[in-house]
PDB file of N, CA and C in Angstrom:
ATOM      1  N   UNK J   1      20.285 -23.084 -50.727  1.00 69.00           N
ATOM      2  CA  UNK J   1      19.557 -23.777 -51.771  1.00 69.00           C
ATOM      3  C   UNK J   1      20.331 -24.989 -52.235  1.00 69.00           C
ATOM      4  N   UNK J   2      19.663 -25.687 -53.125  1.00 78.00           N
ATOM      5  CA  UNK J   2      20.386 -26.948 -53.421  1.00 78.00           C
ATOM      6  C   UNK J   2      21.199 -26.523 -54.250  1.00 78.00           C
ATOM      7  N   UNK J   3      20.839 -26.298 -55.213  1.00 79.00           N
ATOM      8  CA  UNK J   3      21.898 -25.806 -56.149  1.00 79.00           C
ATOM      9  C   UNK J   3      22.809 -25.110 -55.926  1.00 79.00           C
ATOM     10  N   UNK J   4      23.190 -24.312 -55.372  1.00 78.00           N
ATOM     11  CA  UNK J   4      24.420 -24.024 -54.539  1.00 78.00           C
ATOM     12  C   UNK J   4      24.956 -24.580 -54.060  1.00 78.00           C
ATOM     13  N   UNK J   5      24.453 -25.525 -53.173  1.00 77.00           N
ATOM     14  CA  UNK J   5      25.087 -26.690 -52.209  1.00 77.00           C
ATOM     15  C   UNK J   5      25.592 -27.183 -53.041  1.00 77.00           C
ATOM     16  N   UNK J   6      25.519 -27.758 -53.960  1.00 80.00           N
ATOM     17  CA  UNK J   6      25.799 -28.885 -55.030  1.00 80.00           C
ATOM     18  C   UNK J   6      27.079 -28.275 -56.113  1.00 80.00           C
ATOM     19  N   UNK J   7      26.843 -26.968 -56.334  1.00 77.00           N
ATOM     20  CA  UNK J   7      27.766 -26.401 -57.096  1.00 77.00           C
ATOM     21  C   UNK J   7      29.139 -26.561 -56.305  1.00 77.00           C
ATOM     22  N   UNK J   8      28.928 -26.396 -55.178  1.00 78.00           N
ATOM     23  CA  UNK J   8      29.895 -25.890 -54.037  1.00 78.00           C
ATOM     24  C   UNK J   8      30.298 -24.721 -54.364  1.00 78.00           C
ATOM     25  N   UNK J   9      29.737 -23.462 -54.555  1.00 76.00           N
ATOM     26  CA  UNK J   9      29.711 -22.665 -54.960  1.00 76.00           C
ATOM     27  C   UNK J   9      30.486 -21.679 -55.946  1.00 76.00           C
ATOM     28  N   UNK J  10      31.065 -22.766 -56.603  1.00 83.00           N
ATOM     29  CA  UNK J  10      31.221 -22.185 -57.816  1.00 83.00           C
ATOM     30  C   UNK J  10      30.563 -21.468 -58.981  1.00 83.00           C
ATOM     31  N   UNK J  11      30.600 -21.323 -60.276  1.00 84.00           N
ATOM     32  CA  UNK J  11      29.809 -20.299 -61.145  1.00 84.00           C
ATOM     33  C   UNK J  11      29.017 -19.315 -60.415  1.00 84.00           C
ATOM     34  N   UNK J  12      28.171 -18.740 -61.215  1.00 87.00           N
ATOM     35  CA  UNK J  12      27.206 -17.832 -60.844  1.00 87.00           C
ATOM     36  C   UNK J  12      25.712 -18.413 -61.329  1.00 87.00           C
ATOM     37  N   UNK J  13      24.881 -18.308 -59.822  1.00 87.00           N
ATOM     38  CA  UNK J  13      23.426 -18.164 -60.248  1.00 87.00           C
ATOM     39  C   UNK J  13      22.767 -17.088 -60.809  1.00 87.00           C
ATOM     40  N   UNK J  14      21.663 -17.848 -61.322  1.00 90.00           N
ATOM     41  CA  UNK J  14      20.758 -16.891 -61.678  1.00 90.00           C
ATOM     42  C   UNK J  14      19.136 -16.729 -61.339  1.00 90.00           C
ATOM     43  N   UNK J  15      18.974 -15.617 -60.530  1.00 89.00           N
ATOM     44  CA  UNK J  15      17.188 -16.529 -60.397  1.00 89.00           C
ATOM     45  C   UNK J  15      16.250 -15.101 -61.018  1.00 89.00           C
ATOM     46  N   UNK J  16      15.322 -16.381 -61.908  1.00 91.00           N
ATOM     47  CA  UNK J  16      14.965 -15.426 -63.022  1.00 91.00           C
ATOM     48  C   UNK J  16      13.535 -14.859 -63.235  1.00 91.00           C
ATOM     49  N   UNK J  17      12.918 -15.689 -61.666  1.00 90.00           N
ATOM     50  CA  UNK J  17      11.513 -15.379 -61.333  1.00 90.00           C
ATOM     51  C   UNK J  17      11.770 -13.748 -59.917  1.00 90.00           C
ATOM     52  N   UNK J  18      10.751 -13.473 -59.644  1.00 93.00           N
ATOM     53  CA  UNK J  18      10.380 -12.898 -58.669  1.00 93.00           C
ATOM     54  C   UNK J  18       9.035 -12.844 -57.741  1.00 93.00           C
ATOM     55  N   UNK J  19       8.685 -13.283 -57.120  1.00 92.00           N
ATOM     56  CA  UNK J  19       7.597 -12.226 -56.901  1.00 92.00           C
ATOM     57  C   UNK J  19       6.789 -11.007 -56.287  1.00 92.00           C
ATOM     58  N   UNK J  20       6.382 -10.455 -57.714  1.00 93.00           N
ATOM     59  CA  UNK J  20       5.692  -9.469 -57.792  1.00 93.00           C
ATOM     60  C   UNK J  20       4.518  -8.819 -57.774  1.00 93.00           C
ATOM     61  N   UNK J  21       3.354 -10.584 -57.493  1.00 95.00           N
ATOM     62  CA  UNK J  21       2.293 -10.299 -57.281  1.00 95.00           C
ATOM     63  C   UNK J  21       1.617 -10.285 -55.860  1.00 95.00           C
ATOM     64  N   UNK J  22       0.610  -9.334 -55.237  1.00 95.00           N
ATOM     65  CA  UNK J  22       0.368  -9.642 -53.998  1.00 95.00           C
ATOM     66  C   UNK J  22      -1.171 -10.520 -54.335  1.00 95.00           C
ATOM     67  N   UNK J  23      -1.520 -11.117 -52.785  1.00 94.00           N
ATOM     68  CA  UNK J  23      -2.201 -12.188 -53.035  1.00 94.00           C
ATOM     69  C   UNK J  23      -3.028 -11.368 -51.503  1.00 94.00           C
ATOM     70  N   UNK J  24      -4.282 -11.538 -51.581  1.00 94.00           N
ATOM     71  CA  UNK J  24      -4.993 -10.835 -49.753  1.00 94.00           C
ATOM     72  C   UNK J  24      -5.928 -11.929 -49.635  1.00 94.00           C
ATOM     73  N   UNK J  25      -5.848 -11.663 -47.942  1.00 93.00           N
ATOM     74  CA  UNK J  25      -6.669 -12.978 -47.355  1.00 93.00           C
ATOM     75  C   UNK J  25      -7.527 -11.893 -46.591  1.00 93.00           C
ATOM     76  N   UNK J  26      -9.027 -12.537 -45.894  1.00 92.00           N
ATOM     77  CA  UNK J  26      -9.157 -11.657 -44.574  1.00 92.00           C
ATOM     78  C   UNK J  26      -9.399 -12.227 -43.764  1.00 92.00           C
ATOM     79  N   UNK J  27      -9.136 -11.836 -42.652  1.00 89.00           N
ATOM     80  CA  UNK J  27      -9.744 -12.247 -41.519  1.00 89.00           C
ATOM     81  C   UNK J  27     -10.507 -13.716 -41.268  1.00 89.00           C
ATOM     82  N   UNK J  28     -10.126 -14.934 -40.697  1.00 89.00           N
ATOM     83  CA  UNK J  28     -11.618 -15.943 -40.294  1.00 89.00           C
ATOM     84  C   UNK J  28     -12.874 -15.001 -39.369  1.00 89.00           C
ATOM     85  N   UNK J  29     -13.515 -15.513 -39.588  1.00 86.00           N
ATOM     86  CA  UNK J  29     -15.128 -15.172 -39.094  1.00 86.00           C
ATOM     87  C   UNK J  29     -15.253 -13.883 -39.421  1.00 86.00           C
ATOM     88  N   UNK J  30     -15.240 -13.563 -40.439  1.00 88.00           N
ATOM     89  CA  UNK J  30     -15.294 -11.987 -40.498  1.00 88.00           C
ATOM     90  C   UNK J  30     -17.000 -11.866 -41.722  1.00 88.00           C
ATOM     91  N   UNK J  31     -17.770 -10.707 -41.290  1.00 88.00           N
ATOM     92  CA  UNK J  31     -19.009 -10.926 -42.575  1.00 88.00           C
ATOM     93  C   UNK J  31     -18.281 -10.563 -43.948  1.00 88.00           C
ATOM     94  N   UNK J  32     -19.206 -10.928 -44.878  1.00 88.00           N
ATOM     95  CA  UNK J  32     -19.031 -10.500 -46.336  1.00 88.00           C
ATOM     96  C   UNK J  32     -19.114  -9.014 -46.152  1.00 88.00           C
ATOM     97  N   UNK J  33     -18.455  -8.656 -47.687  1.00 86.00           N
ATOM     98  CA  UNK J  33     -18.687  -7.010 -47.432  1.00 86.00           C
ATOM     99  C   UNK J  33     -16.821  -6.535 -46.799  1.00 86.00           C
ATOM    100  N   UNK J  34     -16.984  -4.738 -46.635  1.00 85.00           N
ATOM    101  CA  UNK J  34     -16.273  -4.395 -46.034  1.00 85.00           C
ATOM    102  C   UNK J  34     -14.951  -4.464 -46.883  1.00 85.00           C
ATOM    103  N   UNK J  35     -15.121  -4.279 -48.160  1.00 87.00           N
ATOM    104  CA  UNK J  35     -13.563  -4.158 -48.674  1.00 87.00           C
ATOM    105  C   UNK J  35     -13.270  -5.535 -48.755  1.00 87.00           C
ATOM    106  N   UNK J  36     -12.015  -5.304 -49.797  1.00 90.00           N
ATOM    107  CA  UNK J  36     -10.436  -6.559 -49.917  1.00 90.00           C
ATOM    108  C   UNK J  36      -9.817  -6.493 -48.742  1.00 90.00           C
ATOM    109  N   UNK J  37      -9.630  -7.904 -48.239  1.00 90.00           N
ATOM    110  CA  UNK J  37      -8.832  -8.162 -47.093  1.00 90.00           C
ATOM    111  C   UNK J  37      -7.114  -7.663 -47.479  1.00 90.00           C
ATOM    112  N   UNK J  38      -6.668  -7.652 -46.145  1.00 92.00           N
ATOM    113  CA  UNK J  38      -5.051  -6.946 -45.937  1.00 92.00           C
ATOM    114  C   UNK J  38      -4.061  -8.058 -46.809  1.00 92.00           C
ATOM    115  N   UNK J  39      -3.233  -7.414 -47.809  1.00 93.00           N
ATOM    116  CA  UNK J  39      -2.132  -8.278 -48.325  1.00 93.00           C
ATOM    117  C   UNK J  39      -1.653  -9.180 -47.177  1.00 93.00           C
ATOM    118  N   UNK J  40      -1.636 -10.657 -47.372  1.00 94.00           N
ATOM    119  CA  UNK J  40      -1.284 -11.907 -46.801  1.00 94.00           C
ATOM    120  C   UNK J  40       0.213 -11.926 -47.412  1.00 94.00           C
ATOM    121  N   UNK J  41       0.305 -12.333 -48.419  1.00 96.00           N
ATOM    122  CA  UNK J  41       1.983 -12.530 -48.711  1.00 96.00           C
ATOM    123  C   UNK J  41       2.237 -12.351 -50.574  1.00 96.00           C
ATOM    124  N   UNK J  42       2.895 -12.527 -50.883  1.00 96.00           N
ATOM    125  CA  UNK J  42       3.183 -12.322 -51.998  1.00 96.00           C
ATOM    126  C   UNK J  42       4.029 -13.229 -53.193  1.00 96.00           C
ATOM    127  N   UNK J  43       3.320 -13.516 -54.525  1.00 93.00           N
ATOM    128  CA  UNK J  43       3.732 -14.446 -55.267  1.00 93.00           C
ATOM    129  C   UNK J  43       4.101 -14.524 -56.764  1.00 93.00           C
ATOM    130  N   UNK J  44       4.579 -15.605 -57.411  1.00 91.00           N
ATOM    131  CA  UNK J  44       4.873 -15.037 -58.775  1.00 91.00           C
ATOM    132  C   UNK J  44       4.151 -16.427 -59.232  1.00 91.00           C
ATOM    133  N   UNK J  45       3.396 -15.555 -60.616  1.00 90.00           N
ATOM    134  CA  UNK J  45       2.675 -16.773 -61.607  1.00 90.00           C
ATOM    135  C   UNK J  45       3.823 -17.242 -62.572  1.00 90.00           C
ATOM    136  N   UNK J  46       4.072 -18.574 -62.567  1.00 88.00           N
ATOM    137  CA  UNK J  46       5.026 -19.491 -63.350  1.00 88.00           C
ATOM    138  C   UNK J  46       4.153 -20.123 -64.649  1.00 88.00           C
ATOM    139  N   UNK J  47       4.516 -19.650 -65.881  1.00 90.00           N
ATOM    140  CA  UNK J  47       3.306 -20.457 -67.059  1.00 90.00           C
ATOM    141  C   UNK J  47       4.998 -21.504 -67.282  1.00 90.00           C
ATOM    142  N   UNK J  48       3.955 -22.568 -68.122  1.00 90.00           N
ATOM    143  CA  UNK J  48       4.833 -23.252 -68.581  1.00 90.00           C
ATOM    144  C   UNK J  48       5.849 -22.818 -70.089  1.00 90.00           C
ATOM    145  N   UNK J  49       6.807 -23.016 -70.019  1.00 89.00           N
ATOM    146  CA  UNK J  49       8.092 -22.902 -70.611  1.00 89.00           C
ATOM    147  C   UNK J  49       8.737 -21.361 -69.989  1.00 89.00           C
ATOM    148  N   UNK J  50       8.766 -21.165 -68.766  1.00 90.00           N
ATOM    149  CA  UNK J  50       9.228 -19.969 -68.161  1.00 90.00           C
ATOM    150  C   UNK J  50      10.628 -20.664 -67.615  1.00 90.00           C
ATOM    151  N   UNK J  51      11.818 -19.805 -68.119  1.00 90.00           N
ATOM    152  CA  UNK J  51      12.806 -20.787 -66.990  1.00 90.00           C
ATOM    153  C   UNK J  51      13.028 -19.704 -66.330  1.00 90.00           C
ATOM    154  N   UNK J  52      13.123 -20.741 -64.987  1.00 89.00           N
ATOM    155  CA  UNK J  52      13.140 -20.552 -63.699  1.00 89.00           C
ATOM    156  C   UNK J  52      14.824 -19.770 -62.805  1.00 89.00           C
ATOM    157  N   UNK J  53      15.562 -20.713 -63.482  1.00 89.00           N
ATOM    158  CA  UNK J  53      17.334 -20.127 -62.865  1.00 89.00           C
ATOM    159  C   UNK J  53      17.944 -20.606 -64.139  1.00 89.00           C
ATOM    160  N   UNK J  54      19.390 -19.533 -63.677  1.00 90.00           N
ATOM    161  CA  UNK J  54      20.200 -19.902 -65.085  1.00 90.00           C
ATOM    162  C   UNK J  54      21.640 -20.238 -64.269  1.00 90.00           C
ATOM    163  N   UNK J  55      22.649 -20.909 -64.744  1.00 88.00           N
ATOM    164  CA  UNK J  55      23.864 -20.889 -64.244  1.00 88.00           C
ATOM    165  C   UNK J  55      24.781 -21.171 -65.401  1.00 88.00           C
ATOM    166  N   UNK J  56      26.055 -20.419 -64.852  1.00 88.00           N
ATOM    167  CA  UNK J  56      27.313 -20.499 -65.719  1.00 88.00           C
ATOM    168  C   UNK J  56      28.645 -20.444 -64.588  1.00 88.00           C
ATOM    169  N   UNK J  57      29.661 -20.816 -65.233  1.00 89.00           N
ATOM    170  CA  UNK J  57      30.670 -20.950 -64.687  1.00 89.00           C
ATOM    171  C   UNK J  57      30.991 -22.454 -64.201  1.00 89.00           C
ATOM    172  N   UNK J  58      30.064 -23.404 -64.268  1.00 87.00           N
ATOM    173  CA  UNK J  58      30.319 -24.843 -64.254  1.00 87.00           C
ATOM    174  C   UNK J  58      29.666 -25.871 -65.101  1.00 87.00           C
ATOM    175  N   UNK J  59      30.607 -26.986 -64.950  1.00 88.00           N
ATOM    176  CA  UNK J  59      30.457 -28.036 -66.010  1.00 88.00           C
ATOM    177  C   UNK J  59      29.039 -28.604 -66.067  1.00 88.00           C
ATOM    178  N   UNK J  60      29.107 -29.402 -67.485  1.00 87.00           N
ATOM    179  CA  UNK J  60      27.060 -29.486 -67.463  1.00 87.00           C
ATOM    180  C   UNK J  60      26.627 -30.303 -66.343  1.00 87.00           C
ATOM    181  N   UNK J  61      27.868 -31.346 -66.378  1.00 89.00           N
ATOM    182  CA  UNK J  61      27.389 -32.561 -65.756  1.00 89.00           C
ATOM    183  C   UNK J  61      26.912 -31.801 -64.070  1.00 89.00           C
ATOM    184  N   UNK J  62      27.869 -31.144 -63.526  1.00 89.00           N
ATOM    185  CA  UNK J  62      27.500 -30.984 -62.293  1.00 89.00           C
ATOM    186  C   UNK J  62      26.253 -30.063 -62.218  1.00 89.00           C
ATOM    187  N   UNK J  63      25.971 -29.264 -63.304  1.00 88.00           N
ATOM    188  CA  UNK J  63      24.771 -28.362 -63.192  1.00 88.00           C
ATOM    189  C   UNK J  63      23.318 -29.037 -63.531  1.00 88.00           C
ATOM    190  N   UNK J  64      23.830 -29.931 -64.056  1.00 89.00           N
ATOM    191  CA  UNK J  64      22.548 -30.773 -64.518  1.00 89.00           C
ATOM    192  C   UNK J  64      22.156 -31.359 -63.722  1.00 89.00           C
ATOM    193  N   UNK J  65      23.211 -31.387 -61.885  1.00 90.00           N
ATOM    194  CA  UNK J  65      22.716 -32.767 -61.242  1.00 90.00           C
ATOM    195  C   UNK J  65      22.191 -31.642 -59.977  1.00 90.00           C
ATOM    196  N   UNK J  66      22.267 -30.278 -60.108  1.00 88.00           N
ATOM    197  CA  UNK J  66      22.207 -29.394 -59.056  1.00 88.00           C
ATOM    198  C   UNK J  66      20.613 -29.366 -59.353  1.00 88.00           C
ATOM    199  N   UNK J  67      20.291 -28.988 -61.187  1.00 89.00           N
ATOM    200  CA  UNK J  67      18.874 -28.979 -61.516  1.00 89.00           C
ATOM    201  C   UNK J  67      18.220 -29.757 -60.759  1.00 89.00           C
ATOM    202  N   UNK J  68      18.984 -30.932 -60.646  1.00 90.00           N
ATOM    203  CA  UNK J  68      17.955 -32.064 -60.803  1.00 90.00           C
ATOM    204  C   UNK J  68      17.325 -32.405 -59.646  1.00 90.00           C
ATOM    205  N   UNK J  69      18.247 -31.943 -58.465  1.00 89.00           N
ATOM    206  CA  UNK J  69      18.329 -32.217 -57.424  1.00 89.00           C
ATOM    207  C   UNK J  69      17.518 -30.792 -56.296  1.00 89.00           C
ATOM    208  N   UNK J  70      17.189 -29.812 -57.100  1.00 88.00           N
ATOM    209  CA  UNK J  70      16.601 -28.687 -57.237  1.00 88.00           C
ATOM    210  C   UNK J  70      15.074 -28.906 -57.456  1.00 88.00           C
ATOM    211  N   UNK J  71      15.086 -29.197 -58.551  1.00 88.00           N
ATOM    212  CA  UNK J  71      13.921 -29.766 -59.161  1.00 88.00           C
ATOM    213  C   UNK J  71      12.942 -30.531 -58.126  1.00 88.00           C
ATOM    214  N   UNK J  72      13.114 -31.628 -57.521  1.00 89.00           N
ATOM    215  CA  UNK J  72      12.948 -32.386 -56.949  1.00 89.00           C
ATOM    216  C   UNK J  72      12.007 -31.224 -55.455  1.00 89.00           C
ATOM    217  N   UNK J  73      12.180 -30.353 -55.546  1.00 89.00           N
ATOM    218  CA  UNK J  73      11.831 -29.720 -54.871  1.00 89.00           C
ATOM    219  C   UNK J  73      10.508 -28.700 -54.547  1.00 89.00           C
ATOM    220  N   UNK J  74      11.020 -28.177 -56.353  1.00 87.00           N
ATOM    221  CA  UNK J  74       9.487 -27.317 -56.637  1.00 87.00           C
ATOM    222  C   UNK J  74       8.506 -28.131 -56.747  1.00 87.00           C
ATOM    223  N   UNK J  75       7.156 -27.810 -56.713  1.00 88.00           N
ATOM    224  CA  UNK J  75       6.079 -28.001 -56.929  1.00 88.00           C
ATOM    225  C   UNK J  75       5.217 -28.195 -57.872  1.00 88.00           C
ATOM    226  N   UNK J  76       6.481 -27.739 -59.302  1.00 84.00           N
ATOM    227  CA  UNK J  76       5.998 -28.151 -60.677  1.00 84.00           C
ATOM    228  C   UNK J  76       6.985 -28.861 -61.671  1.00 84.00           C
ATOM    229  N   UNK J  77       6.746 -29.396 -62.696  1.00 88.00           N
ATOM    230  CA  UNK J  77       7.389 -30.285 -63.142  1.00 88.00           C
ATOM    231  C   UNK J  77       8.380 -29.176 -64.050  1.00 88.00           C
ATOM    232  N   UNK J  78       9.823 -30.049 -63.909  1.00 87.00           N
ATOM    233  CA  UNK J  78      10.741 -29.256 -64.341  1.00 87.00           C
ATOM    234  C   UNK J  78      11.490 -29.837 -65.363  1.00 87.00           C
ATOM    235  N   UNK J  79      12.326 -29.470 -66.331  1.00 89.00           N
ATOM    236  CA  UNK J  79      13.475 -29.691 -66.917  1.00 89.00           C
ATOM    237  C   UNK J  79      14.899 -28.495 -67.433  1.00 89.00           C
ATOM    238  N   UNK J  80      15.878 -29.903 -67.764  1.00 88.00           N
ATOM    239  CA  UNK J  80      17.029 -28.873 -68.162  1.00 88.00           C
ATOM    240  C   UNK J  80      17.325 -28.666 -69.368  1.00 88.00           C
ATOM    241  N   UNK J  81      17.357 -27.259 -69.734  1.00 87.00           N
ATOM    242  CA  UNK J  81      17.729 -26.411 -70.625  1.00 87.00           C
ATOM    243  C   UNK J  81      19.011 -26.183 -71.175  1.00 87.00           C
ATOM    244  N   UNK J  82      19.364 -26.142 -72.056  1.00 86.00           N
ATOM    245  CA  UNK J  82      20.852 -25.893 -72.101  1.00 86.00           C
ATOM    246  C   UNK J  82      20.781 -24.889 -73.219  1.00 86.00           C
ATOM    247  N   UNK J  83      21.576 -23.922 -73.192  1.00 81.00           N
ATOM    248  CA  UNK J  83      21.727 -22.637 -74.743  1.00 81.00           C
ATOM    249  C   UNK J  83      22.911 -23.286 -75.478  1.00 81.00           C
ATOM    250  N   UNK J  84      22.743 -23.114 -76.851  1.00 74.00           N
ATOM    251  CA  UNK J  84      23.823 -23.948 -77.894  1.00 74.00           C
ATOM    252  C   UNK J  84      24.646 -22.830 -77.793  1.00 74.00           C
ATOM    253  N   UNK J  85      26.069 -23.543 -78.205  1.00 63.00           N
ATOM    254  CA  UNK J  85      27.261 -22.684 -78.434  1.00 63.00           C
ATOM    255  C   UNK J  85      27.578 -22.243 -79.278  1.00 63.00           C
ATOM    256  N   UNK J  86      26.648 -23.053 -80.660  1.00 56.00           N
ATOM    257  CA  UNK J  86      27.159 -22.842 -81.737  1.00 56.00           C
ATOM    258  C   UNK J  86      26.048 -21.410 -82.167  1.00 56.00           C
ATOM    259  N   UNK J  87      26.514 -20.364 -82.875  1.00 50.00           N
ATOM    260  CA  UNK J  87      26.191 -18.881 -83.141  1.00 50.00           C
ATOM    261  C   UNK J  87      25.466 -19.007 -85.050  1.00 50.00           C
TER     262      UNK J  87
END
């Protein structure tokens, strides 16, 4: 993944999706009728403000550029998050 690449693998990831939903296709030329087609593959619904990965163990600057460069990738529009330090 990019973000790894980019870390050079330092800190630890986190990936905070899965998926858990199955999705079925059937058959081309097949009639109506006859049941749900056979599980095709399997996926996870992303709503917006879901985050996606977490990382620690490296500096912002380089994690911010792993996001970014990550980002660039998915299929939906992304940004970076950061948790305050202060308690």
């Amino acid at each position: 993944m990019a973000i790894q690449r980019h870390a050079k693998r330092a800190g630890k990831l986190y990936i905070r999706i899965f998926p858990d939903q199955p999705f079925t296709k059937k058959p081309l030329e097949t009639r109506m009728g006859t049941g749900k087609g056979a599980v095709e593959g399997w996926r996870a619904q992303i709503l917006p403000g879901r985050i996606l990965y977490e990382m620690e163990g490296v500096e912002e600057s380089v994690a911010r550029e792993a996001f970014r460069l990550a980002g660039h990738k998915l299929p939906v529009a992304t940004r970076f998050v950061m948790r305050s330090q202060q308690l």
